[in-house]
Structures are given as C-alpha cells and as structure tokens.
Coordinates of C-alpha atoms in Angstrom, one line a residue:
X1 CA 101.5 120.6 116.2
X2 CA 98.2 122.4 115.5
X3 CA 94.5 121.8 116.1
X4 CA 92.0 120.3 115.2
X5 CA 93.7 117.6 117.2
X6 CA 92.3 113.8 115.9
X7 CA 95.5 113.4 113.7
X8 CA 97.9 114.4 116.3
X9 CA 96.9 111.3 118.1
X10 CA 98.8 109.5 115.8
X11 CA 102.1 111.6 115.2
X12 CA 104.0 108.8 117.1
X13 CA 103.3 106.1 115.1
X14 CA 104.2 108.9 111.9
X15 CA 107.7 109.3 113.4
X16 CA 107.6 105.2 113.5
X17 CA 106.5 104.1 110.3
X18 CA 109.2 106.7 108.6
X19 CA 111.6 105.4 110.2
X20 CA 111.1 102.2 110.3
X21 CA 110.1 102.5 105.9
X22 CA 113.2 104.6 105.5
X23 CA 110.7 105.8 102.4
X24 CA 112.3 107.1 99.4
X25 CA 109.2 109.2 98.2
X26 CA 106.0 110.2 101.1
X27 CA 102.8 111.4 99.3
X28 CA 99.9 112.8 101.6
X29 CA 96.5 113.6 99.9
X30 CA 94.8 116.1 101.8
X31 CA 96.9 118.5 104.2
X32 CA 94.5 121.3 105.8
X33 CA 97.2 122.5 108.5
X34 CA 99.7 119.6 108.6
X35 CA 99.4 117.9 111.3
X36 CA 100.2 115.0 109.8
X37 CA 102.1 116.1 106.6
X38 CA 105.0 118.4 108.5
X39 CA 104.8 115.4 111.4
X40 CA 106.0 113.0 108.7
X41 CA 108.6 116.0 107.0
X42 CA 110.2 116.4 111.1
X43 CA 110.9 112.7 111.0
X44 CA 112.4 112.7 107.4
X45 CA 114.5 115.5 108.7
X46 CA 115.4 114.5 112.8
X47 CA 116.4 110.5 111.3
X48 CA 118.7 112.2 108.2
X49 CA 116.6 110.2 105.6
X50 CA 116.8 111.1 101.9
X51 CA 113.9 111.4 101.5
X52 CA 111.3 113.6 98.9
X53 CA 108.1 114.6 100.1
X54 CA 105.2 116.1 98.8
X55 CA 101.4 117.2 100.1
X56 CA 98.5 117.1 97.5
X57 CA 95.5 119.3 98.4
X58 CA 93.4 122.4 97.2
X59 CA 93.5 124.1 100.2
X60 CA 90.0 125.1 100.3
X61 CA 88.6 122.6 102.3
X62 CA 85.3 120.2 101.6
X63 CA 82.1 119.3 103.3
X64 CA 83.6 117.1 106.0
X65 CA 85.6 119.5 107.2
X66 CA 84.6 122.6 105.8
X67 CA 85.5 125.4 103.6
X68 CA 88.3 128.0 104.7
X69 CA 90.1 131.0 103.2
X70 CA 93.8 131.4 101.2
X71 CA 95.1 132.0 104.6
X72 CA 95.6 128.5 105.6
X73 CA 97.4 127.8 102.4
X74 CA 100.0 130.9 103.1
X75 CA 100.3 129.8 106.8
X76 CA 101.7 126.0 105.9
X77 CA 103.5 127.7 103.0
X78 CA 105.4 129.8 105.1
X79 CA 106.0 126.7 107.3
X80 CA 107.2 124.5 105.1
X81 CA 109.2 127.0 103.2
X82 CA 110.8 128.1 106.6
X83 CA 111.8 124.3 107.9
X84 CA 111.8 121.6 104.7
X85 CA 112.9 123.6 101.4
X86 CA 115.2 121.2 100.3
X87 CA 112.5 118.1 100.1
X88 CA 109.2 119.3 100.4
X89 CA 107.5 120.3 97.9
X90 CA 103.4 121.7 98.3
X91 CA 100.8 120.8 95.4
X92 CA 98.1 122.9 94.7
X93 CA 95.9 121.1 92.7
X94 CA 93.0 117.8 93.7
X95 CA 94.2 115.0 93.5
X96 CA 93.3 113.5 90.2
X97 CA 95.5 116.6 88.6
X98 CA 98.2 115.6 90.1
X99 CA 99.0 111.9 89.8
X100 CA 100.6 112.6 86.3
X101 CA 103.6 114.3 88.0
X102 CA 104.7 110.9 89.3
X103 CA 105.9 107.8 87.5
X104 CA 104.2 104.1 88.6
X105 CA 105.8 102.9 90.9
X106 CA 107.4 105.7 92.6
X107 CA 105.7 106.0 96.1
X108 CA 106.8 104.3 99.2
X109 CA 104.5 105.8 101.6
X110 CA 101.4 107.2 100.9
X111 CA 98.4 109.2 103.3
X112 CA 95.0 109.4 101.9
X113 CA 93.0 112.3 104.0
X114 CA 91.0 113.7 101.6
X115 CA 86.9 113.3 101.5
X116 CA 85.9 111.2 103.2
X117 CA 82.8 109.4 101.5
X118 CA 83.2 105.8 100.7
X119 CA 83.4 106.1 96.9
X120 CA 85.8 109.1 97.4
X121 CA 88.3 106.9 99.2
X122 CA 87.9 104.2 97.1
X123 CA 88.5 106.4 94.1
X124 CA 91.6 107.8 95.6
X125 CA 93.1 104.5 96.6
X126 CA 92.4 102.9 93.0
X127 CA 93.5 106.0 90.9
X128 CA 97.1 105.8 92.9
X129 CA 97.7 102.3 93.8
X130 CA 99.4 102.1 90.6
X131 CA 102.2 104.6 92.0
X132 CA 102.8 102.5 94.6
X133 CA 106.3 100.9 94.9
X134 CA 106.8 97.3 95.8
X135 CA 107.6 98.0 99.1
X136 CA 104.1 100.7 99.4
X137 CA 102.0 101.0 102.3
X138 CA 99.2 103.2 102.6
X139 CA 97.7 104.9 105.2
X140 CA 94.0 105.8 105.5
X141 CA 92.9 108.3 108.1
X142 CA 89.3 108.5 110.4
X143 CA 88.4 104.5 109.8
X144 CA 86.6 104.8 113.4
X145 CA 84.1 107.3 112.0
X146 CA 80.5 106.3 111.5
X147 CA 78.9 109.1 110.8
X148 CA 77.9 112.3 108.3
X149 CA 78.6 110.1 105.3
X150 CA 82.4 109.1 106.6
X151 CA 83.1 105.9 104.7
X152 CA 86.3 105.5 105.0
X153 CA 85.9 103.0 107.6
X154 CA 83.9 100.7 105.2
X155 CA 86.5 100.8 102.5
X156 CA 89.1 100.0 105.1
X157 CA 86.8 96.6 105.8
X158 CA 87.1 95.9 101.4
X159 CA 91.1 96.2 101.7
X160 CA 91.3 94.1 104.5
X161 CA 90.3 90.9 102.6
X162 CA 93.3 92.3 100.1
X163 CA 95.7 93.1 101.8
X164 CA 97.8 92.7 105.0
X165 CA 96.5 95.1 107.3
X166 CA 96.6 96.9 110.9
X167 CA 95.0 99.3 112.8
X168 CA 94.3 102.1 115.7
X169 CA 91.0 102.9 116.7
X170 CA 92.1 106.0 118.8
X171 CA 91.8 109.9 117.2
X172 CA 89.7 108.8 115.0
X173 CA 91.3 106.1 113.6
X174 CA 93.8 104.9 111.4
X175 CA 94.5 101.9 109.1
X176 CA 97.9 100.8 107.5
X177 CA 97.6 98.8 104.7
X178 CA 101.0 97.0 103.5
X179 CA 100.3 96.9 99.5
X180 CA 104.1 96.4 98.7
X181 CA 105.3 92.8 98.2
X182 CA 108.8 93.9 99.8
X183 CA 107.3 95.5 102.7
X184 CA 110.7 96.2 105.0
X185 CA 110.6 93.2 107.9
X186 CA 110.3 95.8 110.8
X187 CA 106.9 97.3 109.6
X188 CA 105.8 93.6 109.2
X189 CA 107.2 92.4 112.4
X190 CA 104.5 94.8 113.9
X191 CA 101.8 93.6 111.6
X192 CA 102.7 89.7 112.9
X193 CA 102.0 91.1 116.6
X194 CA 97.9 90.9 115.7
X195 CA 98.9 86.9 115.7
X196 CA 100.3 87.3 119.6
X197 CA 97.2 89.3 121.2
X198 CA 99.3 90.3 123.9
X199 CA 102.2 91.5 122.3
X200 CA 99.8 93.7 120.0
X201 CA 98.6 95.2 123.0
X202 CA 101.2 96.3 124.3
X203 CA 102.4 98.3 121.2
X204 CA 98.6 99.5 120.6
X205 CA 98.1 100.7 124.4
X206 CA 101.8 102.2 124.0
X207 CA 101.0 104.4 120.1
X208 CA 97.4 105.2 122.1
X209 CA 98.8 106.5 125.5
X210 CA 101.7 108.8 123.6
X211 CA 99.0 109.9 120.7
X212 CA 96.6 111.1 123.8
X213 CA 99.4 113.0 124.9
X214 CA 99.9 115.1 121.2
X215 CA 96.3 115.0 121.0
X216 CA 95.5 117.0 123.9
X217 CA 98.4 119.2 123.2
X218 CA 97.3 119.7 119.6
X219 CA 93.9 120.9 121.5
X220 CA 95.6 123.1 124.0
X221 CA 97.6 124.8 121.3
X222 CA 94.0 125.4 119.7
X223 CA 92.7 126.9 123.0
X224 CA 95.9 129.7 123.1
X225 CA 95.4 130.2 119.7
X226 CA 91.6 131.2 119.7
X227 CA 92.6 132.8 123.2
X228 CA 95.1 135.2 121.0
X229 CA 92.4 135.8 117.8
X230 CA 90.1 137.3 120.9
X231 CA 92.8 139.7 122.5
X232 CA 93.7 140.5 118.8
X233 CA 90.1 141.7 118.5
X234 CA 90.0 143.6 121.4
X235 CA 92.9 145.5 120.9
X236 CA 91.1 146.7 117.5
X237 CA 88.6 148.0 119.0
X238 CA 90.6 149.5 121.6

C-alpha cells in the first residue's frame, strides 16, 4: 500500500472482483506506484488463481498527475520482481504500443488509469475493447472527478447507456463496466443489487467503510515516508 491514497480506497473491492472473475488474463493501463496493479497481483496470488498479469505504462507520469523521475519505475520493478515473477510481467511502453502484444479477445479484466481527459479515455476504451474476452469487464478509475479537464466521469455517463454498469463514488471514484456477454453470475448478482436499493447499500456502505480504512492508511504510510526523506536529509548535512 503506498500513497497518494484515492486508489487505495478501493483495494477491497480489487481483492473482490479477482476473485469473484477468477480472470484468466488482468491488464492495468497506467500504474504510477501500484496501488492498484500489485493490489490486484496480491489477490491473484493469496486466492491460488492462474492467473497472467500485466501493467502498461511509461512511467513518466502526465499532466494530471505529474511528471516524475526513473526512480519510480526501479522502485515497482524491484517490487514486482521480488513478490510476482512467475505472472507479472511490467510494460514499458503507452498504451497504443502495446495492444499488439495481445490477441482479441484475450483479456478478462481490464483497469484503465491513464489520462484522464475525456477523449483520452474514450480512446483507450475503444482501442482495447476489442481484446476484451466474452466474459470482460472493465474498470475506469476517478469517475467522481469534475475538475482540471478530468473526463473520465463523462465517458463513464456514454458507457452507461451501453453497457451494464455499477459504481463507487468514494476515493475518487470508480466504475465497473460488465462488456462480456458471459459475465460470471457472482459479479452480476452485485450488479442486480442497484434493482434492491437497500441491498445495494449495504454492499456500497460496506466497499466504502473498508476503502476509508486503506485509504487513510495509504496516507499515513505517505506521512512516514516523507517523515524518513527529511531525516535522510538531515543526516547529509550532518
């Protein structure tokens, strides 16, 4: 768990959705630090699902959420090399270089993350909805964010008249989109809650009280680390 925090708020409904999609192949476009990406490896790993998974990004960040050095690259490296050699795989490229390394129909789950304008998204979704495998579902992060450009949220409104759809308004928000027509019956029991207000919810409020829990500690974890960077500079100058 790292910061920034926002994704974090949703690593319980991460562990959920890979278990509950048992996916044979997990795509995420834009990493950063992998709060999301190494949240969805951890599940592959603690359920003993065969599972290949593989993060798309250039690792040197955009306007949204800034530009950053080769260091953050070597630190997930390192991570991922360390806990997930045997299934995940890192690729250093944008996103439009890389959808020739997989067949059409090959992906069951797939995170889009990457900019976050609406004709980025859009773009994105389009270019790789064709790798999608009949029992896809694709999940689009920070669809509660109206601001600096953030469109996301106004795509998400365009594949809601498509497709069947659900979402969380907490950490920034997140929408599931079920593309697949073989979408497995537990991930579209919880989609059939929207039609029982009550029962929805109760498995919102539930996802929302445990992501506020990972969010904060995503946060916390921020807080030691900066705390650390500053004793690290002291003891330079000592």
């Amino acid at each position: 768990m790292t910061y920034p925090g926002p994704w974090a708020g949703h690593i319980p409904f991460a562990y959920w959705v890979v278990n509950a999609l048992k996916p044979s192949t997990i795509v995420e476009l834009g990493t950063f630090r992998g709060n999301s990406y190494f949240n969805f490896c951890h599940a592959v790993q603690n359920f003993g699902l065969n599972t290949k998974t593989y993060a798309v990004d250039t690792w040197e960040g955009d306007e949204h959420g800034g530009f950053y050095g080769g260091h953050i690259f070597r630190e997930v490296d390192a991570y991922n090399s360390n806990h997930f050699p045997d299934f995940s795989t890192l690729i250093r490229s944008t996103f439009d270089e890389a959808l020739d390394g997989f067949a059409d129909g090959s992906i069951d789950l797939l995170h889009i993350d990457g900019f976050h304008t609406y004709e980025a998204v859009k773009n994105d979704f389009e270019k790789w909805r064709p790798k999608l495998s009949d029992r896809g579902v694709v999940i689009l992060h920070d669809t509660s964010v109206i601001k600096n450009n953030f469109g996301v949220w106004r795509f998400f409104e365009d594949l809601k008249h498509q497709y069947p759809c659900f979402w969380f308004t907490h950490s920034n928000g997140l929408g599931v989109v079920l593309v697949g027509k073989n979408i497995p019956e537990e991930v579209l029991a919880l989609n059939a809650l929207q039609a029982d207000n009550s029962l929805w919810m109760q498995a919102f409020s539930a996802f929302s009280r445990l992501g506020r829990l990972c969010e904060n500690e995503a946060d916390a974890q921020g807080r030691i680390d900066a705390d650390f960077s500053h004793l690290r500079q002291f003891r330079v100058i000592l």
